[in-house]
Amino acid sequence: MDELLKIKEEALLKIDTCQDLKTLNDLRVFYLGKKGPMQAAMKSMKDMDQAQRVEFGKVSNQVKQELTMAIDEKKNILEEEVLNQRLRSEKIDITLPGTTIPEGSIHPLNRIKEELEELFIGMGYSIAEGPEVETDHFNFELMNLPQGHPARDMQDTFYINENLLMRTHTSPVQAHVMLEAQGKGPIKVICPGKTYRRDDDDTTHSHQFMQCEGLVVDKNITLADLKGTLELFAKKMFGEKREIRFRPSYFPFTEPSVEVDISCHNCEGKGCPMCKYTGWIEILGAGMVNPHVLEMCGFDPEVYQGFAFGIGLERVAMLKYGIDNIRHFYSDDLRFLNQFTRKE
Ligand code: DAH
C-alpha cells in the first residue's frame, strides 16, 4: 500500500512538472501501462489475504483514476499552450503596410498612337501596317521619288543594300494598301509605325522616330475633306478651341501639298516661345494624293481622288506634354516615364 502511494506521489509530481505532450504521453505509458511500477506492485497481491486484496484493489484503482485524471488535465493545459503558441507565432498583423506591386506606365508615344487610333477608328478608318525594312521601290519610287530625285536628299537613308533600306517614312504603306485594293476604293487607313533616318541625334532629331500616315482614296474626295479631318484631329489632340491653317508646300507624293499649322494650345494664339510668338505651330504635312502615285498604285486618277497626311508622333507628344528633348522618348529613364501613369 505504501509502495502504491509512493508511486502515486512520484507520478503526480512528474505529471505536474511535465513540460510537453510527448513526455506526458511517456508518463502515461509508464505509469498506467502493463510494465509499469503499479503493475509490479500488484504482483504482491498474491501474498495478501482476501480483505487486504480487496482494499489493495480499491486503492490501486483509485490511484489509477487519479493519475488518469491528472494526466488528462495536464494534457488539456499543454494542448492549450501549444495552440496559444501557434496562434502567437502565426499572428498576422493586418495593420502592416502591404507590399505594393510596381505598376508600369504607358509610353507617351504609345499613348499618342493609341489616341490617334481611337480617333480615326471612330471615323471609320482601319489600321494598316507595313514593313520597316522596305524596298527602294516602295519607299521612294512609288511615292513619286524616282532615282536621282532631289527630294530624296530631304530623307537621309539607312541603306541595307542597293534596293533595301530602313523606311524613312510611313508613306510607303500607302502604296502597299493601294496595290492590295487593286484599283477599287474606298480606302480609309492610318498606318502608325517606326521610321528611320540617318540624322545626327539632337534635341529634336532622332535616327529612329515614329510617324502616323493617313490615306483616304475614294470618289469625290476634296481638300475640304482633308481639312475637316485634320481639324477634328487637332481638336481631339490639343483641345476644342484649336484651329488649323494650310500653307502651300511641296511633297512629291501629293499635289497640291500643304503644311498644316494648329493655333498654339500653349498661349491660345497670343504668342509664346512654343509657337515662336507666331500663334501657330507647324504640326504635319498633307495633301491630295498625286495622280501619278494613284496611277502607279493601280488606281484610275480620272475616277478616284485621295488625300494623305503624315504626322510625327514625337512632335505631337512633345507639344502636347511640353517635352523639350526628343531623346527622353528613347532613354528609358523611369523618372520621365513614371510621369505618364495609367491613373492620369
Ligand atoms: N512622308 C512625309 C515625311 O516623312 C510626311 C508626309 C507629308 C506624309 C505629306 C504624307 C503627306 O502622307 O501627304 O516627311
mmCIF file of C-alpha atoms and ligand atoms in Angstrom:
data_model
loop_
_atom_site.group_PDB
_atom_site.id
_atom_site.type_symbol
_atom_site.label_atom_id
_atom_site.label_comp_id
_atom_site.label_asym_id
_atom_site.label_seq_id
_atom_site.Cartn_x
_atom_site.Cartn_y
_atom_site.Cartn_z
ATOM 1 C CA MET A 1 0.000 0.000 0.000
ATOM 2 C CA ASP A 2 2.841 2.383 0.904
ATOM 3 C CA GLU A 3 4.510 1.437 -2.348
ATOM 4 C CA LEU A 4 1.345 2.376 -4.240
ATOM 5 C CA LEU A 5 1.092 5.757 -2.532
ATOM 6 C CA LYS A 6 4.795 6.401 -3.182
ATOM 7 C CA ILE A 7 4.303 5.625 -6.840
ATOM 8 C CA LYS A 8 1.321 7.942 -6.889
ATOM 9 C CA GLU A 9 3.184 10.857 -5.279
ATOM 10 C CA GLU A 10 6.114 10.401 -7.622
ATOM 11 C CA ALA A 11 3.846 10.150 -10.675
ATOM 12 C CA LEU A 12 1.790 13.205 -9.705
ATOM 13 C CA LEU A 13 4.931 15.262 -9.263
ATOM 14 C CA LYS A 14 6.288 14.196 -12.620
ATOM 15 C CA ILE A 15 2.952 14.896 -14.324
ATOM 16 C CA ASP A 16 2.745 18.295 -12.681
ATOM 17 C CA THR A 17 6.226 19.363 -13.755
ATOM 18 C CA CYS A 18 5.996 17.834 -17.214
ATOM 19 C CA GLN A 19 6.531 20.439 -19.963
ATOM 20 C CA ASP A 20 5.374 18.807 -23.167
ATOM 21 C CA LEU A 21 2.857 16.377 -24.582
ATOM 22 C CA LYS A 22 5.441 13.803 -25.617
ATOM 23 C CA THR A 23 6.839 13.457 -22.073
ATOM 24 C CA LEU A 24 3.314 13.357 -20.717
ATOM 25 C CA ASN A 25 2.428 10.500 -23.028
ATOM 26 C CA ASP A 26 5.593 8.653 -21.982
ATOM 27 C CA LEU A 27 4.475 9.075 -18.346
ATOM 28 C CA ARG A 28 1.034 7.697 -19.170
ATOM 29 C CA VAL A 29 2.560 4.641 -20.859
ATOM 30 C CA PHE A 30 4.985 4.143 -18.000
ATOM 31 C CA TYR A 31 2.616 4.507 -15.042
ATOM 32 C CA LEU A 32 -0.581 3.091 -16.472
ATOM 33 C CA GLY A 33 0.914 0.514 -18.845
ATOM 34 C CA LYS A 34 1.419 -3.173 -18.267
ATOM 35 C CA LYS A 35 5.090 -2.943 -17.454
ATOM 36 C CA GLY A 36 4.916 -0.042 -15.022
ATOM 37 C CA PRO A 37 5.554 0.133 -11.262
ATOM 38 C CA MET A 38 1.834 -0.127 -10.486
ATOM 39 C CA GLN A 39 1.618 -3.425 -12.257
ATOM 40 C CA ALA A 40 4.778 -4.573 -10.439
ATOM 41 C CA ALA A 41 3.308 -3.600 -7.056
ATOM 42 C CA MET A 42 0.174 -5.561 -7.825
ATOM 43 C CA LYS A 43 2.183 -8.705 -8.133
ATOM 44 C CA SER A 44 2.400 -8.710 -4.302
ATOM 45 C CA MET A 45 -1.389 -9.205 -4.181
ATOM 46 C CA LYS A 46 -0.955 -12.927 -4.394
ATOM 47 C CA ASP A 47 0.609 -12.895 -0.905
ATOM 48 C CA MET A 48 -2.300 -10.989 0.669
ATOM 49 C CA ASP A 49 -5.377 -12.289 2.349
ATOM 50 C CA GLN A 50 -8.815 -11.635 0.921
ATOM 51 C CA ALA A 51 -9.535 -8.445 2.888
ATOM 52 C CA GLN A 52 -6.139 -6.948 2.102
ATOM 53 C CA ARG A 53 -6.536 -7.828 -1.559
ATOM 54 C CA VAL A 54 -9.897 -6.064 -1.768
ATOM 55 C CA GLU A 55 -8.506 -2.989 -0.048
ATOM 56 C CA PHE A 56 -5.408 -3.037 -2.250
ATOM 57 C CA GLY A 57 -7.505 -3.415 -5.390
ATOM 58 C CA LYS A 58 -9.682 -0.458 -4.361
ATOM 59 C CA VAL A 59 -6.715 1.798 -3.623
ATOM 60 C CA SER A 60 -4.858 0.834 -6.763
ATOM 61 C CA ASN A 61 -7.963 1.605 -8.847
ATOM 62 C CA GLN A 62 -8.261 4.987 -7.125
ATOM 63 C CA VAL A 63 -4.596 5.681 -7.818
ATOM 64 C CA LYS A 64 -5.064 4.737 -11.474
ATOM 65 C CA GLN A 65 -8.101 7.004 -11.718
ATOM 66 C CA GLU A 66 -6.315 9.870 -10.045
ATOM 67 C CA LEU A 67 -3.313 9.520 -12.324
ATOM 68 C CA THR A 68 -5.555 9.283 -15.387
ATOM 69 C CA MET A 69 -7.350 12.439 -14.362
ATOM 70 C CA ALA A 70 -4.118 14.254 -13.593
ATOM 71 C CA ILE A 71 -2.704 13.251 -16.971
ATOM 72 C CA ASP A 72 -5.868 14.331 -18.823
ATOM 73 C CA GLU A 73 -5.936 17.624 -17.015
ATOM 74 C CA LYS A 74 -2.287 18.249 -17.781
ATOM 75 C CA LYS A 75 -2.870 17.215 -21.350
ATOM 76 C CA ASN A 76 -5.542 19.873 -21.727
ATOM 77 C CA ILE A 77 -3.254 22.504 -20.274
ATOM 78 C CA LEU A 78 -0.353 21.548 -22.509
ATOM 79 C CA GLU A 79 -2.530 21.366 -25.612
ATOM 80 C CA GLU A 80 -3.913 24.787 -24.931
ATOM 81 C CA GLU A 81 -0.404 26.098 -24.509
ATOM 82 C CA VAL A 82 0.656 24.611 -27.826
ATOM 83 C CA LEU A 83 -2.350 26.170 -29.508
ATOM 84 C CA ASN A 84 -1.679 29.551 -27.936
ATOM 85 C CA GLN A 85 1.917 29.401 -29.012
ATOM 86 C CA ARG A 86 0.893 28.580 -32.557
ATOM 87 C CA LEU A 87 -1.607 31.406 -32.577
ATOM 88 C CA ARG A 88 1.054 33.784 -31.310
ATOM 89 C CA SER A 89 3.594 32.697 -33.891
ATOM 90 C CA GLU A 90 1.118 32.731 -36.759
ATOM 91 C CA LYS A 91 -0.444 36.016 -35.852
ATOM 92 C CA ILE A 92 -0.942 38.280 -38.857
ATOM 93 C CA ASP A 93 -0.545 41.957 -38.281
ATOM 94 C CA ILE A 94 -3.201 43.364 -40.534
ATOM 95 C CA THR A 95 -2.063 46.890 -39.775
ATOM 96 C CA LEU A 96 1.307 46.371 -41.516
ATOM 97 C CA PRO A 97 1.569 48.305 -44.765
ATOM 98 C CA GLY A 98 1.301 45.942 -47.766
ATOM 99 C CA THR A 99 3.919 45.458 -50.436
ATOM 100 C CA THR A 100 2.805 47.425 -53.437
ATOM 101 C CA ILE A 101 3.239 45.813 -56.826
ATOM 102 C CA PRO A 102 5.097 48.239 -59.073
ATOM 103 C CA GLU A 103 2.892 49.339 -61.922
ATOM 104 C CA GLY A 104 4.241 50.246 -65.326
ATOM 105 C CA SER A 105 3.003 53.154 -67.370
ATOM 106 C CA ILE A 106 2.121 53.547 -70.999
ATOM 107 C CA HIS A 107 4.930 55.113 -73.003
ATOM 108 C CA PRO A 108 3.894 58.608 -74.094
ATOM 109 C CA LEU A 109 4.427 57.717 -77.747
ATOM 110 C CA ASN A 110 2.186 54.686 -77.410
ATOM 111 C CA ARG A 111 -0.404 56.858 -75.741
ATOM 112 C CA ILE A 112 -0.406 59.254 -78.661
ATOM 113 C CA LYS A 113 -0.544 56.303 -81.038
ATOM 114 C CA GLU A 114 -3.479 54.777 -79.154
ATOM 115 C CA GLU A 115 -5.281 58.119 -79.038
ATOM 116 C CA LEU A 116 -4.824 58.534 -82.773
ATOM 117 C CA GLU A 117 -6.036 55.024 -83.441
ATOM 118 C CA GLU A 118 -9.112 55.572 -81.316
ATOM 119 C CA LEU A 119 -9.896 58.860 -83.019
ATOM 120 C CA PHE A 120 -9.537 57.544 -86.550
ATOM 121 C CA ILE A 121 -11.226 54.194 -85.905
ATOM 122 C CA GLY A 122 -14.125 56.313 -84.652
ATOM 123 C CA MET A 123 -14.204 57.962 -88.092
ATOM 124 C CA GLY A 124 -14.332 54.615 -89.861
ATOM 125 C CA TYR A 125 -10.634 54.169 -90.597
ATOM 126 C CA SER A 126 -8.799 50.881 -90.226
ATOM 127 C CA ILE A 127 -5.202 50.370 -89.212
ATOM 128 C CA ALA A 128 -2.631 49.201 -91.730
ATOM 129 C CA GLU A 129 0.937 48.084 -91.188
ATOM 130 C CA GLY A 130 3.911 47.808 -93.461
ATOM 131 C CA PRO A 131 7.468 46.538 -93.199
ATOM 132 C CA GLU A 132 10.133 48.640 -91.507
ATOM 133 C CA VAL A 133 12.739 47.148 -93.827
ATOM 134 C CA GLU A 134 11.432 48.472 -97.098
ATOM 135 C CA THR A 135 12.418 48.366 -100.727
ATOM 136 C CA ASP A 136 13.669 51.447 -102.531
ATOM 137 C CA HIS A 137 10.734 50.873 -104.869
ATOM 138 C CA PHE A 138 8.070 51.306 -102.194
ATOM 139 C CA ASN A 139 9.854 53.866 -100.012
ATOM 140 C CA PHE A 140 10.749 56.169 -102.907
ATOM 141 C CA GLU A 141 9.720 55.154 -106.446
ATOM 142 C CA LEU A 142 6.035 54.536 -105.783
ATOM 143 C CA MET A 143 5.986 57.713 -103.703
ATOM 144 C CA ASN A 144 6.986 59.603 -106.829
ATOM 145 C CA LEU A 145 10.608 59.949 -105.783
ATOM 146 C CA PRO A 146 12.499 58.259 -108.627
ATOM 147 C CA GLN A 147 16.255 57.647 -108.549
ATOM 148 C CA GLY A 148 18.081 60.945 -108.568
ATOM 149 C CA HIS A 149 15.032 62.954 -107.479
ATOM 150 C CA PRO A 150 16.332 65.939 -105.490
ATOM 151 C CA ALA A 151 13.699 65.457 -102.774
ATOM 152 C CA ARG A 152 15.406 62.199 -101.783
ATOM 153 C CA ASP A 153 18.015 64.416 -100.169
ATOM 154 C CA MET A 154 15.466 65.505 -97.564
ATOM 155 C CA GLN A 155 15.456 61.992 -96.195
ATOM 156 C CA ASP A 156 18.932 60.666 -95.394
ATOM 157 C CA THR A 157 18.529 56.957 -95.565
ATOM 158 C CA PHE A 158 19.934 53.864 -93.865
ATOM 159 C CA TYR A 159 20.536 51.574 -96.817
ATOM 160 C CA ILE A 160 20.873 47.832 -96.225
ATOM 161 C CA ASN A 161 21.883 47.236 -99.829
ATOM 162 C CA GLU A 162 21.129 48.961 -103.113
ATOM 163 C CA ASN A 163 17.460 48.002 -103.017
ATOM 164 C CA LEU A 164 16.708 47.542 -99.341
ATOM 165 C CA LEU A 165 16.536 50.246 -96.716
ATOM 166 C CA MET A 166 15.007 51.165 -93.366
ATOM 167 C CA ARG A 167 11.841 53.061 -94.316
ATOM 168 C CA THR A 168 12.333 56.801 -93.985
ATOM 169 C CA HIS A 169 8.615 57.458 -93.585
ATOM 170 C CA THR A 170 5.328 55.563 -93.231
ATOM 171 C CA SER A 171 4.212 56.782 -96.674
ATOM 172 C CA PRO A 172 5.179 53.510 -98.450
ATOM 173 C CA VAL A 173 2.370 51.802 -96.511
ATOM 174 C CA GLN A 174 0.064 53.902 -98.713
ATOM 175 C CA ALA A 175 1.404 52.066 -101.748
ATOM 176 C CA HIS A 176 1.021 48.653 -100.112
ATOM 177 C CA VAL A 177 -2.592 49.391 -99.186
ATOM 178 C CA MET A 178 -3.491 50.800 -102.604
ATOM 179 C CA LEU A 179 -1.914 47.913 -104.511
ATOM 180 C CA GLU A 180 -3.742 45.446 -102.302
ATOM 181 C CA ALA A 181 -7.052 47.195 -103.047
ATOM 182 C CA GLN A 182 -6.422 46.580 -106.789
ATOM 183 C CA GLY A 183 -7.845 49.836 -108.013
ATOM 184 C CA LYS A 184 -11.063 49.640 -106.007
ATOM 185 C CA GLY A 185 -11.972 52.215 -103.366
ATOM 186 C CA PRO A 186 -12.821 53.314 -100.843
ATOM 187 C CA ILE A 187 -9.660 53.199 -98.757
ATOM 188 C CA LYS A 188 -9.549 54.725 -95.287
ATOM 189 C CA VAL A 189 -6.477 53.785 -93.288
ATOM 190 C CA ILE A 190 -3.986 55.105 -90.831
ATOM 191 C CA CYS A 191 -0.560 53.500 -90.525
ATOM 192 C CA PRO A 192 1.330 54.271 -87.332
ATOM 193 C CA GLY A 193 4.839 52.892 -87.056
ATOM 194 C CA LYS A 194 8.574 53.285 -86.681
ATOM 195 C CA THR A 195 10.686 55.167 -89.186
ATOM 196 C CA TYR A 196 14.420 55.683 -89.592
ATOM 197 C CA ARG A 197 16.699 58.387 -90.905
ATOM 198 C CA ARG A 198 20.425 58.957 -90.883
ATOM 199 C CA ASP A 199 20.075 62.089 -88.798
ATOM 200 C CA ASP A 200 22.500 63.206 -86.133
ATOM 201 C CA ASP A 201 20.576 62.898 -82.878
ATOM 202 C CA ASP A 202 19.883 66.178 -81.091
ATOM 203 C CA THR A 203 17.026 67.657 -79.080
ATOM 204 C CA THR A 204 14.596 67.491 -81.998
ATOM 205 C CA HIS A 205 16.097 64.767 -84.196
ATOM 206 C CA SER A 206 16.339 61.053 -83.636
ATOM 207 C CA HIS A 207 17.636 58.445 -86.079
ATOM 208 C CA GLN A 208 14.587 56.381 -85.176
ATOM 209 C CA PHE A 209 11.228 58.002 -84.675
ATOM 210 C CA MET A 210 7.524 57.387 -85.212
ATOM 211 C CA GLN A 211 5.044 58.552 -87.767
ATOM 212 C CA CYS A 212 1.397 58.009 -88.451
ATOM 213 C CA GLU A 213 0.350 58.012 -92.073
ATOM 214 C CA GLY A 214 -3.218 58.645 -93.150
ATOM 215 C CA LEU A 215 -4.733 57.760 -96.505
ATOM 216 C CA VAL A 216 -8.221 58.150 -97.924
ATOM 217 C CA VAL A 217 -8.982 57.165 -101.517
ATOM 218 C CA ASP A 218 -12.499 57.411 -102.873
ATOM 219 C CA LYS A 219 -14.614 59.169 -105.465
ATOM 220 C CA ASN A 220 -15.243 62.889 -104.958
ATOM 221 C CA ILE A 221 -12.607 63.462 -102.319
ATOM 222 C CA THR A 222 -11.512 67.073 -101.994
ATOM 223 C CA LEU A 223 -9.139 69.222 -99.991
ATOM 224 C CA ALA A 224 -12.122 70.175 -97.828
ATOM 225 C CA ASP A 225 -12.402 66.564 -96.628
ATOM 226 C CA LEU A 226 -8.750 66.682 -95.642
ATOM 227 C CA LYS A 227 -9.219 69.937 -93.797
ATOM 228 C CA GLY A 228 -12.279 68.732 -91.888
ATOM 229 C CA THR A 229 -10.485 65.547 -90.896
ATOM 230 C CA LEU A 230 -7.383 67.331 -89.663
ATOM 231 C CA GLU A 231 -9.450 69.898 -87.797
ATOM 232 C CA LEU A 232 -11.028 67.052 -85.825
ATOM 233 C CA PHE A 233 -7.590 65.619 -85.153
ATOM 234 C CA ALA A 234 -6.319 68.991 -83.879
ATOM 235 C CA LYS A 235 -9.274 69.484 -81.555
ATOM 236 C CA LYS A 236 -9.102 65.981 -80.173
ATOM 237 C CA MET A 237 -5.354 66.135 -79.554
ATOM 238 C CA PHE A 238 -4.934 69.721 -78.436
ATOM 239 C CA GLY A 239 -8.340 70.888 -77.260
ATOM 240 C CA GLU A 240 -11.671 72.036 -78.640
ATOM 241 C CA LYS A 241 -10.518 75.599 -79.328
ATOM 242 C CA ARG A 242 -7.818 74.621 -81.824
ATOM 243 C CA GLU A 243 -7.983 75.910 -85.347
ATOM 244 C CA ILE A 244 -5.883 74.793 -88.266
ATOM 245 C CA ARG A 245 -4.481 76.537 -91.291
ATOM 246 C CA PHE A 246 -2.967 75.244 -94.502
ATOM 247 C CA ARG A 247 0.215 76.648 -96.003
ATOM 248 C CA PRO A 248 1.266 75.623 -99.508
ATOM 249 C CA SER A 249 4.181 73.209 -99.517
ATOM 250 C CA TYR A 250 5.756 70.509 -101.594
ATOM 251 C CA PHE A 251 5.801 66.732 -101.294
ATOM 252 C CA PRO A 252 6.358 64.581 -104.376
ATOM 253 C CA PHE A 253 3.556 62.200 -103.403
ATOM 254 C CA THR A 254 0.870 64.871 -103.006
ATOM 255 C CA GLU A 255 -0.403 67.607 -105.293
ATOM 256 C CA PRO A 256 -1.266 70.097 -104.029
ATOM 257 C CA SER A 257 0.724 69.701 -100.850
ATOM 258 C CA VAL A 258 0.226 71.589 -97.635
ATOM 259 C CA GLU A 259 1.978 72.178 -94.380
ATOM 260 C CA VAL A 260 -0.570 72.205 -91.591
ATOM 261 C CA ASP A 261 -0.373 74.526 -88.583
ATOM 262 C CA ILE A 262 -2.532 74.476 -85.466
ATOM 263 C CA SER A 263 -3.314 77.504 -83.343
ATOM 264 C CA CYS A 264 -0.990 77.415 -80.327
ATOM 265 C CA HIS A 265 -2.534 75.488 -77.413
ATOM 266 C CA ASN A 266 0.074 76.886 -75.041
ATOM 267 C CA CYS A 267 -0.782 80.596 -75.371
ATOM 268 C CA GLU A 268 -4.149 80.363 -77.158
ATOM 269 C CA GLY A 269 -2.577 82.208 -80.077
ATOM 270 C CA LYS A 270 -1.243 85.225 -78.165
ATOM 271 C CA GLY A 271 2.383 84.328 -78.813
ATOM 272 C CA CYS A 272 4.851 82.329 -76.700
ATOM 273 C CA PRO A 273 8.179 80.522 -77.085
ATOM 274 C CA MET A 274 6.398 77.293 -78.091
ATOM 275 C CA CYS A 275 4.884 78.909 -81.181
ATOM 276 C CA LYS A 276 7.868 81.242 -81.606
ATOM 277 C CA TYR A 277 5.494 84.170 -80.990
ATOM 278 C CA THR A 278 3.520 83.460 -84.163
ATOM 279 C CA GLY A 279 0.442 81.911 -82.512
ATOM 280 C CA TRP A 280 0.759 78.943 -84.888
ATOM 281 C CA ILE A 281 2.584 75.625 -84.611
ATOM 282 C CA GLU A 282 3.578 73.530 -87.580
ATOM 283 C CA ILE A 283 2.249 70.066 -86.950
ATOM 284 C CA LEU A 284 2.165 67.899 -90.069
ATOM 285 C CA GLY A 285 2.400 67.520 -93.827
ATOM 286 C CA ALA A 286 -0.511 66.572 -96.032
ATOM 287 C CA GLY A 287 -2.060 66.933 -99.456
ATOM 288 C CA MET A 288 -4.129 65.386 -102.222
ATOM 289 C CA VAL A 289 -2.604 62.125 -103.392
ATOM 290 C CA ASN A 290 -0.595 62.857 -106.536
ATOM 291 C CA PRO A 291 -2.449 61.394 -109.572
ATOM 292 C CA HIS A 292 0.793 59.797 -110.656
ATOM 293 C CA VAL A 293 1.018 57.956 -107.313
ATOM 294 C CA LEU A 294 -2.594 56.790 -107.677
ATOM 295 C CA GLU A 295 -1.788 55.530 -111.139
ATOM 296 C CA MET A 296 1.404 53.729 -110.113
ATOM 297 C CA CYS A 297 -0.545 52.062 -107.303
ATOM 298 C CA GLY A 298 -3.310 50.780 -109.568
ATOM 299 C CA PHE A 299 -5.983 53.484 -109.226
ATOM 300 C CA ASP A 300 -7.539 55.455 -112.077
ATOM 301 C CA PRO A 301 -6.974 59.129 -111.196
ATOM 302 C CA GLU A 302 -9.847 60.106 -113.506
ATOM 303 C CA VAL A 303 -12.207 58.208 -111.190
ATOM 304 C CA TYR A 304 -10.542 58.302 -107.802
ATOM 305 C CA GLN A 305 -9.011 61.035 -105.700
ATOM 306 C CA GLY A 306 -7.418 60.823 -102.340
ATOM 307 C CA PHE A 307 -5.851 62.737 -99.531
ATOM 308 C CA ALA A 308 -2.933 61.774 -97.342
ATOM 309 C CA PHE A 309 -1.164 63.096 -94.311
ATOM 310 C CA GLY A 310 1.884 62.253 -92.252
ATOM 311 C CA ILE A 311 2.031 63.006 -88.533
ATOM 312 C CA GLY A 312 5.238 62.908 -86.479
ATOM 313 C CA LEU A 313 4.276 61.250 -83.204
ATOM 314 C CA GLU A 314 7.235 62.612 -81.234
ATOM 315 C CA ARG A 315 6.341 66.126 -82.290
ATOM 316 C CA VAL A 316 2.731 65.695 -81.228
ATOM 317 C CA ALA A 317 3.786 64.198 -77.878
ATOM 318 C CA MET A 318 6.379 66.924 -77.275
ATOM 319 C CA LEU A 319 3.851 69.673 -77.952
ATOM 320 C CA LYS A 320 1.059 68.032 -76.027
ATOM 321 C CA TYR A 321 3.069 67.172 -72.911
ATOM 322 C CA GLY A 322 5.598 70.022 -73.048
ATOM 323 C CA ILE A 323 8.601 67.707 -73.564
ATOM 324 C CA ASP A 324 11.697 69.604 -74.637
ATOM 325 C CA ASN A 325 14.016 66.820 -75.754
ATOM 326 C CA ILE A 326 13.192 64.013 -78.178
ATOM 327 C CA ARG A 327 15.843 61.815 -76.532
ATOM 328 C CA HIS A 328 13.590 61.392 -73.494
ATOM 329 C CA PHE A 329 11.391 59.058 -75.528
ATOM 330 C CA TYR A 330 14.228 56.632 -76.097
ATOM 331 C CA SER A 331 16.287 56.885 -72.907
ATOM 332 C CA ASP A 332 14.206 54.533 -70.724
ATOM 333 C CA ASP A 333 14.586 56.968 -67.836
ATOM 334 C CA LEU A 334 11.949 55.964 -65.260
ATOM 335 C CA ARG A 335 11.809 59.474 -63.858
ATOM 336 C CA PHE A 336 10.491 60.549 -67.254
ATOM 337 C CA LEU A 337 8.297 57.527 -67.935
ATOM 338 C CA ASN A 338 6.689 57.481 -64.489
ATOM 339 C CA GLN A 339 5.115 60.843 -65.211
ATOM 340 C CA PHE A 340 2.785 59.111 -67.622
ATOM 341 C CA THR A 341 0.909 56.918 -65.179
ATOM 342 C CA ARG A 342 -2.149 54.884 -66.043
ATOM 343 C CA LYS A 343 -4.161 56.753 -63.456
ATOM 344 C CA GLU A 344 -3.985 60.093 -65.151
HETATM 345 N N1 DAH B 1 6.204 61.327 -95.612
HETATM 346 C C1 DAH B 1 6.411 62.675 -95.187
HETATM 347 C C2 DAH B 1 7.673 62.780 -94.357
HETATM 348 O O1 DAH B 1 8.082 61.851 -93.839
HETATM 349 C C3 DAH B 1 5.246 63.181 -94.398
HETATM 350 C C4 DAH B 1 4.054 63.351 -95.248
HETATM 351 C C5 DAH B 1 3.771 64.576 -95.825
HETATM 352 C C6 DAH B 1 3.191 62.298 -95.463
HETATM 353 C C7 DAH B 1 2.651 64.747 -96.632
HETATM 354 C C8 DAH B 1 2.069 62.446 -96.233
HETATM 355 C C9 DAH B 1 1.807 63.688 -96.844
HETATM 356 O O2 DAH B 1 1.216 61.467 -96.474
HETATM 357 O O3 DAH B 1 0.708 63.858 -97.620
HETATM 358 O O4 DAH B 1 8.200 63.828 -94.229
#
